[in-house]
């Protein structure tokens, strides 16, 4: 579609949204820029009719609810309008936890490939009236860094399910070795980025720290060349292979709060005070401490004591700032 035609369609939508009455074709011809002006000739009239019919068809194909009718019984010809109630999106509502998660995600994705999508989502949510603070109101910053040079190539290959080839050096190796991997995904764990996938040369799942990849990984072959396991937990694979222990955490949360935590927790039932007891398992206790601290007095750590101390330290620092 040409820019001129797209501009005319936008002008047409604005014109028909701006009135509750049905607007006749001739009136549209005179107020919407881009249509063949009336000069009294049959040629100009036919050109306008063809153009207007194409535009109506385009709008309806795009899902714009273009209505045809007459405002009064005295009208002699049909007109057109777009009902705002049918055209506008319903109100977007997010819980406090969900809005906070969106704001955190905007601070998280700093790579060029994902930054544009994140900012686009922010613009759409704010346009819909959702209050999302991209800068964050809490001085609790995510630990993740999307600035690894290999991040974009690994992420794209995992998204497109293409074979990935790269040079990788283990800590005990002076020079790297060539690896051929079916990438399942990229995950952050304890402040570092890891690629998880199936190593074709070793015929087994493997974990690769992005900072140890030399040069730029190369994707090859067609997209959708493989299918990752349906039930794979990338963080769990990294935890097993890198060797960090899993921690069992028990929290108490006031009813109706901490929606994000509840989604991945086991409900242990209410305590004596009527708050909900939740059990979570995590390999990133300090990241969880950040998340719990962000809920303030609504969420308390029952165990382990070292995580409770970490949350208290964060809240104390927040109160003093």
PDB file of N, CA and C in Angstrom, residues 123-227:
ATOM      1  N   UNK A 123       4.591   2.081  24.981  1.00  0.00           N
ATOM      2  CA  UNK A 123       3.807   3.139  24.348  1.00  0.00           C
ATOM      3  C   UNK A 123       2.341   2.733  24.239  1.00  0.00           C
ATOM      4  N   UNK A 124       2.079   1.487  23.832  1.00  0.00           N
ATOM      5  CA  UNK A 124       0.692   1.030  23.673  1.00  0.00           C
ATOM      6  C   UNK A 124      -0.034   0.973  24.999  1.00  0.00           C
ATOM      7  N   UNK A 125       0.636   0.510  26.049  1.00  0.00           N
ATOM      8  CA  UNK A 125      -0.003   0.426  27.352  1.00  0.00           C
ATOM      9  C   UNK A 125      -0.309   1.815  27.906  1.00  0.00           C
ATOM     10  N   UNK A 126       0.635   2.740  27.738  1.00  0.00           N
ATOM     11  CA  UNK A 126       0.381   4.089  28.235  1.00  0.00           C
ATOM     12  C   UNK A 126      -0.719   4.774  27.448  1.00  0.00           C
ATOM     13  N   UNK A 127      -0.778   4.498  26.136  1.00  0.00           N
ATOM     14  CA  UNK A 127      -1.843   5.080  25.322  1.00  0.00           C
ATOM     15  C   UNK A 127      -3.212   4.575  25.759  1.00  0.00           C
ATOM     16  N   UNK A 128      -3.243   3.354  26.297  1.00  0.00           N
ATOM     17  CA  UNK A 128      -4.493   2.768  26.776  1.00  0.00           C
ATOM     18  C   UNK A 128      -4.804   3.171  28.206  1.00  0.00           C
ATOM     19  N   UNK A 129      -3.960   3.991  28.814  1.00  0.00           N
ATOM     20  CA  UNK A 129      -4.234   4.476  30.149  1.00  0.00           C
ATOM     21  C   UNK A 129      -3.669   3.636  31.259  1.00  0.00           C
ATOM     22  N   UNK A 130      -2.809   2.660  30.957  1.00  0.00           N
ATOM     23  CA  UNK A 130      -2.213   1.821  31.989  1.00  0.00           C
ATOM     24  C   UNK A 130      -0.970   2.515  32.520  1.00  0.00           C
ATOM     25  N   UNK A 131      -0.905   2.682  33.832  1.00  0.00           N
ATOM     26  CA  UNK A 131       0.216   3.373  34.452  1.00  0.00           C
ATOM     27  C   UNK A 131       1.359   2.400  34.651  1.00  0.00           C
ATOM     28  N   UNK A 132       2.325   2.404  33.742  1.00  0.00           N
ATOM     29  CA  UNK A 132       3.502   1.539  33.824  1.00  0.00           C
ATOM     30  C   UNK A 132       4.728   2.427  33.902  1.00  0.00           C
ATOM     31  N   UNK A 133       5.472   2.285  34.967  1.00  0.00           N
ATOM     32  CA  UNK A 133       6.657   3.114  35.162  1.00  0.00           C
ATOM     33  C   UNK A 133       7.867   2.383  34.620  1.00  0.00           C
ATOM     34  N   UNK A 134       8.333   2.781  33.421  1.00  0.00           N
ATOM     35  CA  UNK A 134       9.482   2.105  32.827  1.00  0.00           C
ATOM     36  C   UNK A 134      10.777   2.351  33.561  1.00  0.00           C
ATOM     37  N   UNK A 135      10.863   3.452  34.307  1.00  0.00           N
ATOM     38  CA  UNK A 135      12.085   3.725  35.049  1.00  0.00           C
ATOM     39  C   UNK A 135      12.098   3.031  36.392  1.00  0.00           C
ATOM     40  N   UNK A 136      10.904   2.680  36.870  1.00  0.00           N
ATOM     41  CA  UNK A 136      10.820   1.977  38.140  1.00  0.00           C
ATOM     42  C   UNK A 136      10.797   2.951  39.298  1.00  0.00           C
ATOM     43  N   UNK A 137       9.845   2.765  40.232  1.00  0.00           N
ATOM     44  CA  UNK A 137       9.746   3.634  41.377  1.00  0.00           C
ATOM     45  C   UNK A 137      10.558   3.111  42.541  1.00  0.00           C
ATOM     46  N   UNK A 138      11.001   1.865  42.471  1.00  0.00           N
ATOM     47  CA  UNK A 138      11.793   1.293  43.540  1.00  0.00           C
ATOM     48  C   UNK A 138      13.259   1.215  43.119  1.00  0.00           C
ATOM     49  N   UNK A 139      14.187   1.520  44.014  1.00  0.00           N
ATOM     50  CA  UNK A 139      15.609   1.427  43.667  1.00  0.00           C
ATOM     51  C   UNK A 139      16.100   0.000  43.743  1.00  0.00           C
ATOM     52  N   UNK A 140      15.326  -0.939  43.256  1.00  0.00           N
ATOM     53  CA  UNK A 140      15.716  -2.342  43.207  1.00  0.00           C
ATOM     54  C   UNK A 140      15.891  -2.701  41.747  1.00  0.00           C
ATOM     55  N   UNK A 141      17.116  -2.760  41.299  1.00  0.00           N
ATOM     56  CA  UNK A 141      17.383  -2.965  39.886  1.00  0.00           C
ATOM     57  C   UNK A 141      17.563  -4.443  39.581  1.00  0.00           C
ATOM     58  N   UNK A 142      17.090  -4.926  38.434  1.00  0.00           N
ATOM     59  CA  UNK A 142      17.336  -6.314  38.071  1.00  0.00           C
ATOM     60  C   UNK A 142      18.818  -6.556  37.854  1.00  0.00           C
ATOM     61  N   UNK A 143      19.237  -7.786  38.140  1.00  0.00           N
ATOM     62  CA  UNK A 143      20.644  -8.123  38.040  1.00  0.00           C
ATOM     63  C   UNK A 143      21.053  -8.501  36.625  1.00  0.00           C
ATOM     64  N   UNK A 144      20.107  -8.586  35.719  1.00  0.00           N
ATOM     65  CA  UNK A 144      20.400  -9.152  34.413  1.00  0.00           C
ATOM     66  C   UNK A 144      20.997  -8.110  33.480  1.00  0.00           C
ATOM     67  N   UNK A 145      21.854  -8.566  32.598  1.00  0.00           N
ATOM     68  CA  UNK A 145      22.538  -7.691  31.650  1.00  0.00           C
ATOM     69  C   UNK A 145      22.454  -8.315  30.279  1.00  0.00           C
ATOM     70  N   UNK A 146      21.682  -7.662  29.394  1.00  0.00           N
ATOM     71  CA  UNK A 146      21.524  -8.187  28.044  1.00  0.00           C
ATOM     72  C   UNK A 146      22.616  -7.734  27.112  1.00  0.00           C
ATOM     73  N   UNK A 147      23.758  -7.254  27.653  1.00  0.00           N
ATOM     74  CA  UNK A 147      24.788  -6.698  26.805  1.00  0.00           C
ATOM     75  C   UNK A 147      25.816  -7.689  26.320  1.00  0.00           C
ATOM     76  N   UNK A 148      25.625  -8.985  26.537  1.00  0.00           N
ATOM     77  CA  UNK A 148      26.569  -9.979  26.037  1.00  0.00           C
ATOM     78  C   UNK A 148      26.623  -9.917  24.514  1.00  0.00           C
ATOM     79  N   UNK A 149      27.831  -9.894  23.907  1.00  0.00           N
ATOM     80  CA  UNK A 149      27.918  -9.804  22.443  1.00  0.00           C
ATOM     81  C   UNK A 149      27.200 -10.943  21.720  1.00  0.00           C
ATOM     82  N   UNK A 150      27.155 -12.133  22.337  1.00  0.00           N
ATOM     83  CA  UNK A 150      26.539 -13.287  21.670  1.00  0.00           C
ATOM     84  C   UNK A 150      25.043 -13.373  21.905  1.00  0.00           C
ATOM     85  N   UNK A 151      24.485 -12.453  22.697  1.00  0.00           N
ATOM     86  CA  UNK A 151      23.089 -12.585  23.104  1.00  0.00           C
ATOM     87  C   UNK A 151      22.132 -12.593  21.919  1.00  0.00           C
ATOM     88  N   UNK A 152      22.219 -11.581  21.059  1.00  0.00           N
ATOM     89  CA  UNK A 152      21.258 -11.449  19.962  1.00  0.00           C
ATOM     90  C   UNK A 152      21.257 -12.671  19.044  1.00  0.00           C
ATOM     91  N   UNK A 153      22.447 -13.145  18.689  1.00  0.00           N
ATOM     92  CA  UNK A 153      22.530 -14.290  17.773  1.00  0.00           C
ATOM     93  C   UNK A 153      21.953 -15.542  18.414  1.00  0.00           C
ATOM     94  N   UNK A 154      22.249 -15.760  19.694  1.00  0.00           N
ATOM     95  CA  UNK A 154      21.728 -16.950  20.379  1.00  0.00           C
ATOM     96  C   UNK A 154      20.217 -16.867  20.559  1.00  0.00           C
ATOM     97  N   UNK A 155      19.741 -15.697  20.957  1.00  0.00           N
ATOM     98  CA  UNK A 155      18.298 -15.520  21.144  1.00  0.00           C
ATOM     99  C   UNK A 155      17.537 -15.730  19.835  1.00  0.00           C
ATOM    100  N   UNK A 156      18.037 -15.137  18.755  1.00  0.00           N
ATOM    101  CA  UNK A 156      17.358 -15.248  17.461  1.00  0.00           C
ATOM    102  C   UNK A 156      17.343 -16.690  16.969  1.00  0.00           C
ATOM    103  N   UNK A 157      18.464 -17.405  17.115  1.00  0.00           N
ATOM    104  CA  UNK A 157      18.520 -18.796  16.676  1.00  0.00           C
ATOM    105  C   UNK A 157      17.561 -19.667  17.480  1.00  0.00           C
ATOM    106  N   UNK A 158      17.465 -19.414  18.795  1.00  0.00           N
ATOM    107  CA  UNK A 158      16.529 -20.178  19.621  1.00  0.00           C
ATOM    108  C   UNK A 158      15.089 -19.867  19.247  1.00  0.00           C
ATOM    109  N   UNK A 159      14.805 -18.609  18.970  1.00  0.00           N
ATOM    110  CA  UNK A 159      13.451 -18.215  18.573  1.00  0.00           C
ATOM    111  C   UNK A 159      13.051 -18.855  17.247  1.00  0.00           C
ATOM    112  N   UNK A 160      13.990 -18.874  16.282  1.00  0.00           N
ATOM    113  CA  UNK A 160      13.693 -19.410  14.957  1.00  0.00           C
ATOM    114  C   UNK A 160      13.954 -20.908  14.845  1.00  0.00           C
ATOM    115  N   UNK A 161      14.521 -21.499  15.917  1.00  0.00           N
ATOM    116  CA  UNK A 161      14.823 -22.935  15.944  1.00  0.00           C
ATOM    117  C   UNK A 161      15.744 -23.332  14.788  1.00  0.00           C
ATOM    118  N   UNK A 162      16.860 -22.625  14.725  1.00  0.00           N
ATOM    119  CA  UNK A 162      17.871 -22.900  13.709  1.00  0.00           C
ATOM    120  C   UNK A 162      19.142 -23.401  14.381  1.00  0.00           C
ATOM    121  N   UNK A 163      19.885 -24.231  13.680  1.00  0.00           N
ATOM    122  CA  UNK A 163      21.144 -24.763  14.190  1.00  0.00           C
ATOM    123  C   UNK A 163      22.123 -23.621  14.426  1.00  0.00           C
ATOM    124  N   UNK A 164      22.831 -23.675  15.561  1.00  0.00           N
ATOM    125  CA  UNK A 164      23.754 -22.618  15.944  1.00  0.00           C
ATOM    126  C   UNK A 164      25.165 -23.198  16.064  1.00  0.00           C
ATOM    127  N   UNK A 165      26.126 -22.530  15.441  1.00  0.00           N
ATOM    128  CA  UNK A 165      27.527 -22.954  15.490  1.00  0.00           C
ATOM    129  C   UNK A 165      28.350 -21.827  16.100  1.00  0.00           C
ATOM    130  N   UNK A 166      29.248 -22.184  17.042  1.00  0.00           N
ATOM    131  CA  UNK A 166      30.062 -21.166  17.685  1.00  0.00           C
ATOM    132  C   UNK A 166      31.303 -21.818  18.297  1.00  0.00           C
ATOM    133  N   UNK A 167      32.244 -20.968  18.696  1.00  0.00           N
ATOM    134  CA  UNK A 167      33.462 -21.420  19.370  1.00  0.00           C
ATOM    135  C   UNK A 167      33.325 -21.145  20.858  1.00  0.00           C
ATOM    136  N   UNK A 168      33.554 -22.180  21.654  1.00  0.00           N
ATOM    137  CA  UNK A 168      33.289 -22.076  23.091  1.00  0.00           C
ATOM    138  C   UNK A 168      34.495 -22.564  23.872  1.00  0.00           C
ATOM    139  N   UNK A 169      34.910 -21.785  24.863  1.00  0.00           N
ATOM    140  CA  UNK A 169      36.063 -22.130  25.692  1.00  0.00           C
ATOM    141  C   UNK A 169      35.607 -22.382  27.121  1.00  0.00           C
ATOM    142  N   UNK A 170      35.857 -23.566  27.629  1.00  0.00           N
ATOM    143  CA  UNK A 170      35.580 -23.878  29.018  1.00  0.00           C
ATOM    144  C   UNK A 170      36.628 -23.208  29.913  1.00  0.00           C
ATOM    145  N   UNK A 171      36.335 -23.080  31.236  1.00  0.00           N
ATOM    146  CA  UNK A 171      37.292 -22.407  32.124  1.00  0.00           C
ATOM    147  C   UNK A 171      38.668 -23.071  32.158  1.00  0.00           C
ATOM    148  N   UNK A 172      38.715 -24.393  31.956  1.00  0.00           N
ATOM    149  CA  UNK A 172      39.989 -25.104  32.027  1.00  0.00           C
ATOM    150  C   UNK A 172      40.659 -25.274  30.673  1.00  0.00           C
ATOM    151  N   UNK A 173      40.165 -24.554  29.646  1.00  0.00           N
ATOM    152  CA  UNK A 173      40.721 -24.679  28.299  1.00  0.00           C
ATOM    153  C   UNK A 173      41.374 -23.371  27.880  1.00  0.00           C
ATOM    154  N   UNK A 174      42.515 -23.483  27.201  1.00  0.00           N
ATOM    155  CA  UNK A 174      43.197 -22.289  26.689  1.00  0.00           C
ATOM    156  C   UNK A 174      42.583 -21.806  25.381  1.00  0.00           C
ATOM    157  N   UNK A 175      42.153 -22.746  24.552  1.00  0.00           N
ATOM    158  CA  UNK A 175      41.531 -22.397  23.269  1.00  0.00           C
ATOM    159  C   UNK A 175      40.141 -23.000  23.206  1.00  0.00           C
ATOM    160  N   UNK A 176      39.290 -22.365  22.443  1.00  0.00           N
ATOM    161  CA  UNK A 176      37.914 -22.830  22.341  1.00  0.00           C
ATOM    162  C   UNK A 176      37.762 -23.960  21.333  1.00  0.00           C
ATOM    163  N   UNK A 177      36.620 -24.655  21.467  1.00  0.00           N
ATOM    164  CA  UNK A 177      36.282 -25.736  20.554  1.00  0.00           C
ATOM    165  C   UNK A 177      34.997 -25.392  19.821  1.00  0.00           C
ATOM    166  N   UNK A 178      34.862 -25.906  18.630  1.00  0.00           N
ATOM    167  CA  UNK A 178      33.681 -25.638  17.819  1.00  0.00           C
ATOM    168  C   UNK A 178      32.511 -26.467  18.350  1.00  0.00           C
ATOM    169  N   UNK A 179      31.366 -25.833  18.513  1.00  0.00           N
ATOM    170  CA  UNK A 179      30.165 -26.503  18.997  1.00  0.00           C
ATOM    171  C   UNK A 179      29.031 -26.323  17.991  1.00  0.00           C
ATOM    172  N   UNK A 180      28.258 -27.380  17.831  1.00  0.00           N
ATOM    173  CA  UNK A 180      27.043 -27.333  17.006  1.00  0.00           C
ATOM    174  C   UNK A 180      25.871 -27.669  17.922  1.00  0.00           C
ATOM    175  N   UNK A 181      24.951 -26.698  18.051  1.00  0.00           N
ATOM    176  CA  UNK A 181      23.908 -26.814  19.075  1.00  0.00           C
ATOM    177  C   UNK A 181      22.538 -26.485  18.481  1.00  0.00           C
ATOM    178  N   UNK A 182      21.546 -27.272  18.897  1.00  0.00           N
ATOM    179  CA  UNK A 182      20.149 -26.918  18.656  1.00  0.00           C
ATOM    180  C   UNK A 182      19.688 -26.085  19.855  1.00  0.00           C
ATOM    181  N   UNK A 183      19.607 -24.771  19.719  1.00  0.00           N
ATOM    182  CA  UNK A 183      19.344 -23.908  20.882  1.00  0.00           C
ATOM    183  C   UNK A 183      17.884 -23.968  21.333  1.00  0.00           C
ATOM    184  N   UNK A 184      17.669 -24.234  22.614  1.00  0.00           N
ATOM    185  CA  UNK A 184      16.319 -24.266  23.173  1.00  0.00           C
ATOM    186  C   UNK A 184      15.902 -22.911  23.724  1.00  0.00           C
ATOM    187  N   UNK A 185      16.878 -22.147  24.217  1.00  0.00           N
ATOM    188  CA  UNK A 185      16.535 -20.847  24.777  1.00  0.00           C
ATOM    189  C   UNK A 185      17.713 -20.224  25.491  1.00  0.00           C
ATOM    190  N   UNK A 186      17.551 -18.945  25.820  1.00  0.00           N
ATOM    191  CA  UNK A 186      18.557 -18.189  26.557  1.00  0.00           C
ATOM    192  C   UNK A 186      17.942 -17.789  27.894  1.00  0.00           C
ATOM    193  N   UNK A 187      18.667 -18.016  28.979  1.00  0.00           N
ATOM    194  CA  UNK A 187      18.122 -17.755  30.303  1.00  0.00           C
ATOM    195  C   UNK A 187      19.174 -17.081  31.168  1.00  0.00           C
ATOM    196  N   UNK A 188      18.738 -16.184  32.045  1.00  0.00           N
ATOM    197  CA  UNK A 188      19.653 -15.553  32.988  1.00  0.00           C
ATOM    198  C   UNK A 188      19.589 -16.300  34.313  1.00  0.00           C
ATOM    199  N   UNK A 189      20.763 -16.530  34.880  1.00  0.00           N
ATOM    200  CA  UNK A 189      20.846 -17.275  36.135  1.00  0.00           C
ATOM    201  C   UNK A 189      22.003 -16.731  36.948  1.00  0.00           C
ATOM    202  N   UNK A 190      21.676 -16.206  38.141  1.00  0.00           N
ATOM    203  CA  UNK A 190      22.681 -15.603  39.016  1.00  0.00           C
ATOM    204  C   UNK A 190      23.465 -14.504  38.313  1.00  0.00           C
ATOM    205  N   UNK A 191      22.736 -13.656  37.559  1.00  0.00           N
ATOM    206  CA  UNK A 191      23.347 -12.494  36.932  1.00  0.00           C
ATOM    207  C   UNK A 191      24.131 -12.767  35.675  1.00  0.00           C
ATOM    208  N   UNK A 192      24.086 -14.005  35.151  1.00  0.00           N
ATOM    209  CA  UNK A 192      24.810 -14.322  33.915  1.00  0.00           C
ATOM    210  C   UNK A 192      23.851 -14.967  32.923  1.00  0.00           C
ATOM    211  N   UNK A 193      24.172 -14.777  31.628  1.00  0.00           N
ATOM    212  CA  UNK A 193      23.336 -15.346  30.574  1.00  0.00           C
ATOM    213  C   UNK A 193      23.894 -16.691  30.122  1.00  0.00           C
ATOM    214  N   UNK A 194      22.966 -17.649  29.914  1.00  0.00           N
ATOM    215  CA  UNK A 194      23.347 -18.985  29.476  1.00  0.00           C
ATOM    216  C   UNK A 194      22.482 -19.411  28.289  1.00  0.00           C
ATOM    217  N   UNK A 195      23.101 -20.121  27.368  1.00  0.00           N
ATOM    218  CA  UNK A 195      22.388 -20.773  26.273  1.00  0.00           C
ATOM    219  C   UNK A 195      22.170 -22.233  26.656  1.00  0.00           C
ATOM    220  N   UNK A 196      20.937 -22.696  26.529  1.00  0.00           N
ATOM    221  CA  UNK A 196      20.604 -24.089  26.807  1.00  0.00           C
ATOM    222  C   UNK A 196      20.165 -24.740  25.505  1.00  0.00           C
ATOM    223  N   UNK A 197      20.690 -25.910  25.216  1.00  0.00           N
ATOM    224  CA  UNK A 197      20.307 -26.595  23.984  1.00  0.00           C
ATOM    225  C   UNK A 197      20.869 -27.999  23.913  1.00  0.00           C
ATOM    226  N   UNK A 198      20.641 -28.622  22.769  1.00  0.00           N
ATOM    227  CA  UNK A 198      21.120 -29.989  22.549  1.00  0.00           C
ATOM    228  C   UNK A 198      22.397 -29.938  21.736  1.00  0.00           C
ATOM    229  N   UNK A 199      23.497 -30.395  22.346  1.00  0.00           N
ATOM    230  CA  UNK A 199      24.801 -30.432  21.681  1.00  0.00           C
ATOM    231  C   UNK A 199      24.819 -31.634  20.736  1.00  0.00           C
ATOM    232  N   UNK A 200      24.898 -31.386  19.423  1.00  0.00           N
ATOM    233  CA  UNK A 200      24.818 -32.472  18.438  1.00  0.00           C
ATOM    234  C   UNK A 200      26.046 -33.374  18.491  1.00  0.00           C
ATOM    235  N   UNK A 201      27.221 -32.819  18.757  1.00  0.00           N
ATOM    236  CA  UNK A 201      28.430 -33.641  18.778  1.00  0.00           C
ATOM    237  C   UNK A 201      28.490 -34.533  20.010  1.00  0.00           C
ATOM    238  N   UNK A 202      27.900 -34.095  21.107  1.00  0.00           N
ATOM    239  CA  UNK A 202      27.897 -34.890  22.332  1.00  0.00           C
ATOM    240  C   UNK A 202      26.577 -35.610  22.547  1.00  0.00           C
ATOM    241  N   UNK A 203      25.604 -35.301  21.693  1.00  0.00           N
ATOM    242  CA  UNK A 203      24.285 -35.935  21.727  1.00  0.00           C
ATOM    243  C   UNK A 203      23.684 -35.884  23.134  1.00  0.00           C
ATOM    244  N   UNK A 204      23.682 -34.669  23.720  1.00  0.00           N
ATOM    245  CA  UNK A 204      23.160 -34.508  25.075  1.00  0.00           C
ATOM    246  C   UNK A 204      22.852 -33.034  25.316  1.00  0.00           C
ATOM    247  N   UNK A 205      21.946 -32.737  26.246  1.00  0.00           N
ATOM    248  CA  UNK A 205      21.689 -31.336  26.607  1.00  0.00           C
ATOM    249  C   UNK A 205      22.926 -30.713  27.234  1.00  0.00           C
ATOM    250  N   UNK A 206      23.194 -29.476  26.878  1.00  0.00           N
ATOM    251  CA  UNK A 206      24.354 -28.780  27.414  1.00  0.00           C
ATOM    252  C   UNK A 206      23.997 -27.320  27.707  1.00  0.00           C
ATOM    253  N   UNK A 207      24.788 -26.720  28.591  1.00  0.00           N
ATOM    254  CA  UNK A 207      24.621 -25.317  28.978  1.00  0.00           C
ATOM    255  C   UNK A 207      25.896 -24.569  28.616  1.00  0.00           C
ATOM    256  N   UNK A 208      25.755 -23.380  28.009  1.00  0.00           N
ATOM    257  CA  UNK A 208      26.909 -22.592  27.572  1.00  0.00           C
ATOM    258  C   UNK A 208      26.778 -21.169  28.102  1.00  0.00           C
ATOM    259  N   UNK A 209      27.767 -20.731  28.834  1.00  0.00           N
ATOM    260  CA  UNK A 209      27.770 -19.356  29.327  1.00  0.00           C
ATOM    261  C   UNK A 209      28.132 -18.418  28.179  1.00  0.00           C
ATOM    262  N   UNK A 210      27.301 -17.413  27.938  1.00  0.00           N
ATOM    263  CA  UNK A 210      27.480 -16.558  26.762  1.00  0.00           C
ATOM    264  C   UNK A 210      28.812 -15.823  26.782  1.00  0.00           C
ATOM    265  N   UNK A 211      29.311 -15.474  27.950  1.00  0.00           N
ATOM    266  CA  UNK A 211      30.566 -14.718  28.010  1.00  0.00           C
ATOM    267  C   UNK A 211      31.759 -15.555  27.570  1.00  0.00           C
ATOM    268  N   UNK A 212      31.586 -16.876  27.465  1.00  0.00           N
ATOM    269  CA  UNK A 212      32.681 -17.743  27.035  1.00  0.00           C
ATOM    270  C   UNK A 212      32.598 -18.103  25.557  1.00  0.00           C
ATOM    271  N   UNK A 213      31.638 -17.538  24.859  1.00  0.00           N
ATOM    272  CA  UNK A 213      31.528 -17.756  23.418  1.00  0.00           C
ATOM    273  C   UNK A 213      32.407 -16.741  22.700  1.00  0.00           C
ATOM    274  N   UNK A 214      33.270 -17.225  21.822  1.00  0.00           N
ATOM    275  CA  UNK A 214      34.178 -16.352  21.083  1.00  0.00           C
ATOM    276  C   UNK A 214      33.546 -15.949  19.754  1.00  0.00           C
ATOM    277  N   UNK A 215      33.665 -14.676  19.431  1.00  0.00           N
ATOM    278  CA  UNK A 215      33.132 -14.207  18.159  1.00  0.00           C
ATOM    279  C   UNK A 215      31.614 -14.209  18.151  1.00  0.00           C
ATOM    280  N   UNK A 216      31.067 -14.173  16.945  1.00  0.00           N
ATOM    281  CA  UNK A 216      29.616 -14.136  16.766  1.00  0.00           C
ATOM    282  C   UNK A 216      29.106 -15.506  16.359  1.00  0.00           C
ATOM    283  N   UNK A 217      28.202 -16.110  17.109  1.00  0.00           N
ATOM    284  CA  UNK A 217      27.635 -17.400  16.707  1.00  0.00           C
ATOM    285  C   UNK A 217      26.928 -17.279  15.361  1.00  0.00           C
ATOM    286  N   UNK A 218      26.953 -18.369  14.602  1.00  0.00           N
ATOM    287  CA  UNK A 218      26.333 -18.365  13.279  1.00  0.00           C
ATOM    288  C   UNK A 218      25.179 -19.360  13.235  1.00  0.00           C
ATOM    289  N   UNK A 219      24.039 -18.859  12.790  1.00  0.00           N
ATOM    290  CA  UNK A 219      22.869 -19.719  12.610  1.00  0.00           C
ATOM    291  C   UNK A 219      22.872 -20.263  11.193  1.00  0.00           C
ATOM    292  N   UNK A 220      22.537 -21.530  11.050  1.00  0.00           N
ATOM    293  CA  UNK A 220      22.524 -22.152   9.729  1.00  0.00           C
ATOM    294  C   UNK A 220      21.331 -23.064   9.555  1.00  0.00           C
ATOM    295  N   UNK A 221      21.046 -23.401   8.309  1.00  0.00           N
ATOM    296  CA  UNK A 221      19.941 -24.295   8.020  1.00  0.00           C
ATOM    297  C   UNK A 221      18.597 -23.594   8.049  1.00  0.00           C
ATOM    298  N   UNK A 222      17.539 -24.319   7.771  1.00  0.00           N
ATOM    299  CA  UNK A 222      16.203 -23.723   7.706  1.00  0.00           C
ATOM    300  C   UNK A 222      15.633 -23.464   9.099  1.00  0.00           C
ATOM    301  N   UNK A 223      14.659 -22.573   9.213  1.00  0.00           N
ATOM    302  CA  UNK A 223      13.983 -22.380  10.500  1.00  0.00           C
ATOM    303  C   UNK A 223      13.114 -23.586  10.843  1.00  0.00           C
ATOM    304  N   UNK A 224      12.753 -23.693  12.119  1.00  0.00           N
ATOM    305  CA  UNK A 224      11.931 -24.801  12.618  1.00  0.00           C
ATOM    306  C   UNK A 224      12.555 -26.156  12.288  1.00  0.00           C
ATOM    307  N   UNK A 225      13.873 -26.228  12.407  1.00  0.00           N
ATOM    308  CA  UNK A 225      14.582 -27.460  12.073  1.00  0.00           C
ATOM    309  C   UNK A 225      14.526 -28.486  13.192  1.00  0.00           C
ATOM    310  N   UNK A 226      14.078 -28.085  14.387  1.00  0.00           N
ATOM    311  CA  UNK A 226      14.001 -29.012  15.510  1.00  0.00           C
ATOM    312  C   UNK A 226      12.912 -28.518  16.462  1.00  0.00           C
ATOM    313  N   UNK A 227      12.545 -29.352  17.416  1.00  0.00           N
ATOM    314  CA  UNK A 227      11.531 -28.999  18.399  1.00  0.00           C
ATOM    315  C   UNK A 227      12.087 -29.219  19.801  1.00  0.00           C
TER     316      UNK A 227
END
